[in-house]
PDB file of C-alpha atoms in Angstrom:
ATOM      1  CA  MET A   1       0.087 -10.157 -17.954  1.00 59.00           C
ATOM      2  CA  ALA A   2       2.167  -7.458 -19.576  1.00 59.00           C
ATOM      3  CA  VAL A   3       5.781  -7.347 -18.486  1.00 68.00           C
ATOM      4  CA  GLN A   4       6.923  -4.025 -17.078  1.00 84.00           C
ATOM      5  CA  LYS A   5      10.552  -3.021 -16.690  1.00 93.00           C
ATOM      6  CA  ILE A   6      10.471  -2.885 -12.865  1.00 95.00           C
ATOM      7  CA  THR A   7       8.132  -5.156 -10.913  1.00 95.00           C
ATOM      8  CA  PRO A   8       7.843  -5.250  -7.112  1.00 97.00           C
ATOM      9  CA  PHE A   9       8.676  -8.771  -5.931  1.00 97.00           C
ATOM     10  CA  LEU A  10       7.201  -9.454  -2.493  1.00 98.00           C
ATOM     11  CA  TRP A  11       8.520 -12.161  -0.154  1.00 97.00           C
ATOM     12  CA  PHE A  12       5.890 -14.010   1.888  1.00 97.00           C
ATOM     13  CA  ASP A  13       6.047 -16.902   4.322  1.00 96.00           C
ATOM     14  CA  GLY A  14       3.612 -19.251   2.566  1.00 95.00           C
ATOM     15  CA  GLN A  15       0.932 -16.556   2.132  1.00 97.00           C
ATOM     16  CA  ALA A  16       1.627 -15.231  -1.382  1.00 98.00           C
ATOM     17  CA  GLU A  17      -1.561 -16.603  -2.946  1.00 98.00           C
ATOM     18  CA  GLU A  18      -3.721 -15.421  -0.021  1.00 98.00           C
ATOM     19  CA  ALA A  19      -2.089 -11.971  -0.137  1.00 98.00           C
ATOM     20  CA  ALA A  20      -2.561 -11.642  -3.904  1.00 98.00           C
ATOM     21  CA  ALA A  21      -6.247 -12.561  -3.570  1.00 98.00           C
ATOM     22  CA  PHE A  22      -6.644 -10.081  -0.685  1.00 98.00           C
ATOM     23  CA  TYR A  23      -5.004  -7.191  -2.555  1.00 98.00           C
ATOM     24  CA  THR A  24      -6.830  -7.833  -5.835  1.00 98.00           C
ATOM     25  CA  SER A  25     -10.153  -7.783  -3.951  1.00 98.00           C
ATOM     26  CA  ILE A  26      -9.412  -4.232  -2.728  1.00 98.00           C
ATOM     27  CA  PHE A  27      -8.122  -2.365  -5.779  1.00 98.00           C
ATOM     28  CA  PRO A  28     -10.040  -1.782  -9.023  1.00 97.00           C
ATOM     29  CA  ASN A  29      -8.541  -2.912 -12.341  1.00 97.00           C
ATOM     30  CA  SER A  30      -6.798  -5.786 -10.533  1.00 98.00           C
ATOM     31  CA  LYS A  31      -6.396  -9.458 -11.324  1.00 98.00           C
ATOM     32  CA  LEU A  32      -4.548 -12.618 -10.455  1.00 98.00           C
ATOM     33  CA  GLY A  33      -2.085 -13.978 -12.980  1.00 98.00           C
ATOM     34  CA  ARG A  34       0.222 -16.927 -13.507  1.00 97.00           C
ATOM     35  CA  ILE A  35       0.961 -19.242 -10.602  1.00 98.00           C
ATOM     36  CA  VAL A  36       4.216 -21.189 -10.577  1.00 98.00           C
ATOM     37  CA  ARG A  37       4.049 -24.284  -8.393  1.00 97.00           C
ATOM     38  CA  CYS A  38       6.886 -26.205  -6.815  1.00 96.00           C
ATOM     39  CA  GLY A  39       7.849 -29.483  -8.436  1.00 94.00           C
ATOM     40  CA  THR A  40       9.649 -32.448  -6.974  1.00 92.00           C
ATOM     41  CA  ALA A  41      12.876 -30.416  -6.762  1.00 89.00           C
ATOM     42  CA  GLY A  42      11.265 -27.999  -4.289  1.00 81.00           C
ATOM     43  CA  PRO A  43      11.878 -25.646  -2.680  1.00 87.00           C
ATOM     44  CA  GLY A  44       8.416 -26.257  -1.159  1.00 88.00           C
ATOM     45  CA  PRO A  45       6.176 -29.306  -1.204  1.00 92.00           C
ATOM     46  CA  PRO A  46       5.240 -30.429  -4.737  1.00 94.00           C
ATOM     47  CA  GLY A  47       2.206 -28.495  -5.959  1.00 95.00           C
ATOM     48  CA  SER A  48       2.546 -25.661  -3.452  1.00 96.00           C
ATOM     49  CA  VAL A  49       2.692 -22.097  -4.758  1.00 97.00           C
ATOM     50  CA  LEU A  50       6.197 -20.799  -5.393  1.00 97.00           C
ATOM     51  CA  THR A  51       5.227 -17.513  -7.082  1.00 98.00           C
ATOM     52  CA  ILE A  52       2.035 -15.746  -8.081  1.00 98.00           C
ATOM     53  CA  GLU A  53       1.756 -12.828 -10.466  1.00 98.00           C
ATOM     54  CA  PHE A  54      -0.949 -10.229  -9.891  1.00 98.00           C
ATOM     55  CA  GLN A  55      -1.909  -6.698 -10.846  1.00 97.00           C
ATOM     56  CA  LEU A  56      -3.198  -3.942  -8.596  1.00 98.00           C
ATOM     57  CA  ASP A  57      -4.858  -1.137 -10.519  1.00 96.00           C
ATOM     58  CA  GLY A  58      -2.785  -2.125 -13.557  1.00 94.00           C
ATOM     59  CA  GLN A  59       0.559  -2.307 -11.672  1.00 96.00           C
ATOM     60  CA  SER A  60       2.233  -5.734 -11.854  1.00 97.00           C
ATOM     61  CA  PHE A  61       3.575  -7.530  -8.769  1.00 98.00           C
ATOM     62  CA  VAL A  62       4.980 -10.965  -8.014  1.00 98.00           C
ATOM     63  CA  GLY A  63       4.476 -12.730  -4.688  1.00 98.00           C
ATOM     64  CA  LEU A  64       7.022 -15.360  -3.631  1.00 97.00           C
ATOM     65  CA  ASN A  65       6.576 -17.945  -0.914  1.00 96.00           C
ATOM     66  CA  GLY A  66      10.165 -17.639   0.251  1.00 94.00           C
ATOM     67  CA  GLY A  67       9.807 -18.745   3.858  1.00 94.00           C
ATOM     68  CA  PRO A  68      10.218 -17.100   7.258  1.00 94.00           C
ATOM     69  CA  MET A  69      13.729 -15.674   6.782  1.00 95.00           C
ATOM     70  CA  PHE A  70      12.718 -12.158   5.718  1.00 96.00           C
ATOM     71  CA  LYS A  71       9.944  -9.867   6.937  1.00 96.00           C
ATOM     72  CA  PHE A  72       8.511  -6.641   5.535  1.00 97.00           C
ATOM     73  CA  THR A  73       9.579  -3.393   7.193  1.00 95.00           C
ATOM     74  CA  GLU A  74       8.487   0.215   6.801  1.00 94.00           C
ATOM     75  CA  ALA A  75      11.715   0.820   4.868  1.00 96.00           C
ATOM     76  CA  VAL A  76       9.620  -0.083   1.795  1.00 96.00           C
ATOM     77  CA  SER A  77       5.966   0.885   1.501  1.00 97.00           C
ATOM     78  CA  PHE A  78       3.327   1.371  -1.155  1.00 98.00           C
ATOM     79  CA  MET A  79       1.659   4.759  -1.410  1.00 98.00           C
ATOM     80  CA  VAL A  80      -1.967   4.958  -2.525  1.00 98.00           C
ATOM     81  CA  THR A  81      -3.098   8.444  -3.567  1.00 98.00           C
ATOM     82  CA  CYS A  82      -6.768   9.234  -3.074  1.00 98.00           C
ATOM     83  CA  ASP A  83      -8.928  11.990  -4.542  1.00 98.00           C
ATOM     84  CA  THR A  84     -11.697  11.820  -1.922  1.00 98.00           C
ATOM     85  CA  GLN A  85     -12.109  11.001   1.754  1.00 98.00           C
ATOM     86  CA  GLU A  86     -14.443   8.172   0.762  1.00 98.00           C
ATOM     87  CA  GLU A  87     -11.697   6.603  -1.352  1.00 98.00           C
ATOM     88  CA  LEU A  88      -9.111   7.111   1.402  1.00 98.00           C
ATOM     89  CA  ASP A  89     -11.459   5.553   3.983  1.00 98.00           C
ATOM     90  CA  HIS A  90     -12.099   2.568   1.668  1.00 98.00           C
ATOM     91  CA  TYR A  91      -8.416   1.677   1.284  1.00 98.00           C
ATOM     92  CA  TRP A  92      -7.681   2.371   4.949  1.00 98.00           C
ATOM     93  CA  THR A  93     -10.519   0.121   6.115  1.00 98.00           C
ATOM     94  CA  LYS A  94      -9.823  -2.719   3.681  1.00 98.00           C
ATOM     95  CA  LEU A  95      -6.058  -2.800   4.220  1.00 98.00           C
ATOM     96  CA  THR A  96      -6.392  -2.851   8.017  1.00 98.00           C
ATOM     97  CA  GLU A  97      -8.994  -5.669   7.993  1.00 96.00           C
ATOM     98  CA  GLY A  98      -8.124  -9.003   9.509  1.00 94.00           C
ATOM     99  CA  GLY A  99      -5.217  -7.926  11.672  1.00 95.00           C
ATOM    100  CA  GLY A 100      -3.702  -4.884  10.021  1.00 96.00           C
ATOM    101  CA  ASN A 101      -2.168  -2.197  12.231  1.00 96.00           C
ATOM    102  CA  VAL A 102      -2.714   1.545  12.177  1.00 97.00           C
ATOM    103  CA  VAL A 103       0.598   3.367  12.413  1.00 96.00           C
ATOM    104  CA  GLU A 104       0.552   7.176  12.027  1.00 96.00           C
ATOM    105  CA  CYS A 105       0.705   9.977   9.467  1.00 97.00           C
ATOM    106  CA  GLY A 106      -1.355   7.989   6.959  1.00 98.00           C
ATOM    107  CA  TRP A 107       0.710   4.806   7.356  1.00 98.00           C
ATOM    108  CA  LEU A 108      -0.598   1.343   8.143  1.00 98.00           C
ATOM    109  CA  LYS A 109       0.606  -2.237   8.017  1.00 98.00           C
ATOM    110  CA  ASP A 110      -1.703  -4.869   6.542  1.00 98.00           C
ATOM    111  CA  LYS A 111      -2.236  -8.340   7.982  1.00 98.00           C
ATOM    112  CA  PHE A 112       0.793  -9.617   6.051  1.00 98.00           C
ATOM    113  CA  GLY A 113       3.056  -6.917   7.511  1.00 97.00           C
ATOM    114  CA  LEU A 114       3.329  -4.867   4.308  1.00 98.00           C
ATOM    115  CA  ALA A 115       3.460  -1.087   4.898  1.00 98.00           C
ATOM    116  CA  TRP A 116       1.108   1.250   3.028  1.00 98.00           C
ATOM    117  CA  GLN A 117       0.686   5.016   2.927  1.00 98.00           C
ATOM    118  CA  ILE A 118      -2.897   6.081   2.200  1.00 98.00           C
ATOM    119  CA  VAL A 119      -2.707   9.775   1.320  1.00 98.00           C
ATOM    120  CA  PRO A 120      -4.637  12.562  -0.407  1.00 98.00           C
ATOM    121  CA  ALA A 121      -3.554  13.083  -4.010  1.00 98.00           C
ATOM    122  CA  ARG A 122      -2.908  16.767  -3.205  1.00 98.00           C
ATOM    123  CA  LEU A 123      -0.715  16.114  -0.154  1.00 98.00           C
ATOM    124  CA  PHE A 124       2.641  16.630  -1.842  1.00 96.00           C
ATOM    125  CA  ASP A 125       1.409  19.764  -3.629  1.00 97.00           C
ATOM    126  CA  TRP A 126       0.465  21.201  -0.246  1.00 98.00           C
ATOM    127  CA  VAL A 127       3.712  20.130   1.418  1.00 97.00           C
ATOM    128  CA  ALA A 128       5.812  21.491  -1.478  1.00 97.00           C
ATOM    129  CA  ASP A 129       4.015  24.846  -1.584  1.00 97.00           C
ATOM    130  CA  PRO A 130       6.490  27.748  -1.820  1.00 97.00           C
ATOM    131  CA  ASP A 131       4.819  29.374   1.201  1.00 97.00           C
ATOM    132  CA  PRO A 132       6.683  27.770   4.129  1.00 97.00           C
ATOM    133  CA  GLU A 133       3.882  28.610   6.574  1.00 97.00           C
ATOM    134  CA  LYS A 134       1.318  26.718   4.501  1.00 97.00           C
ATOM    135  CA  SER A 135       3.510  23.651   4.127  1.00 97.00           C
ATOM    136  CA  ALA A 136       4.408  23.721   7.839  1.00 98.00           C
ATOM    137  CA  ARG A 137       0.720  23.806   8.815  1.00 98.00           C
ATOM    138  CA  VAL A 138      -0.014  20.827   6.595  1.00 98.00           C
ATOM    139  CA  LEU A 139       2.920  18.814   7.954  1.00 98.00           C
ATOM    140  CA  LYS A 140       1.948  19.630  11.538  1.00 98.00           C
ATOM    141  CA  ALA A 141      -1.586  18.424  10.782  1.00 98.00           C
ATOM    142  CA  VAL A 142      -0.286  15.208   9.171  1.00 98.00           C
ATOM    143  CA  TRP A 143       1.887  14.461  12.200  1.00 97.00           C
ATOM    144  CA  SER A 144      -1.142  14.754  14.490  1.00 98.00           C
ATOM    145  CA  MET A 145      -3.187  12.152  12.569  1.00 98.00           C
ATOM    146  CA  LYS A 146      -3.227   8.435  12.115  1.00 98.00           C
ATOM    147  CA  LYS A 147      -5.687   8.115   9.184  1.00 98.00           C
ATOM    148  CA  LEU A 148      -5.435  11.317   7.182  1.00 98.00           C
ATOM    149  CA  ASP A 149      -8.416  13.670   6.996  1.00 98.00           C
ATOM    150  CA  ILE A 150      -8.444  15.437   3.625  1.00 98.00           C
ATOM    151  CA  SER A 151     -10.707  18.307   4.701  1.00 98.00           C
ATOM    152  CA  ALA A 152      -8.599  19.007   7.814  1.00 98.00           C
ATOM    153  CA  LEU A 153      -5.412  19.005   5.723  1.00 98.00           C
ATOM    154  CA  LYS A 154      -6.989  21.297   3.130  1.00 98.00           C
ATOM    155  CA  GLN A 155      -8.130  23.618   5.916  1.00 98.00           C
ATOM    156  CA  ALA A 156      -4.608  23.646   7.392  1.00 98.00           C
ATOM    157  CA  PHE A 157      -3.254  24.569   3.973  1.00 98.00           C
ATOM    158  CA  GLU A 158      -5.790  27.321   3.304  1.00 97.00           C
ATOM    159  CA  SER A 159      -6.000  28.889   6.796  1.00 92.00           C
TER     160      SER A 159
END
């Protein structure tokens, strides 16, 4: 896999390989990469996965089986921008499968506890519009939703 300057490095509790397979099954242009296994020096049992490299839609990541000491929080999330409601629904459904949790305002946590924002590609254009009434209507609509509805947000912007 190509090396990029900044790569998200995700800490899992023994689930890095499962998570990488899950994520690569959801996003197009994705693949699993190199797996580094523990040797006799540890830190895990010999042969167990220490790290796994993977790409999601061309973006490189590394998963680490670091143990139970650290958990994901919403302080870091991954934002997925979507052009259509069908695309938004796809990512929302797939990322909440198997124990994910719906949060609010387009946020969810997947079954591994990683936070995601599934949003319309136009959302920040609408929110940053110089007309404060338009942007306020869009924000008010976002705050009333769990999974975002692109047509309702567009209507809030245009009304």
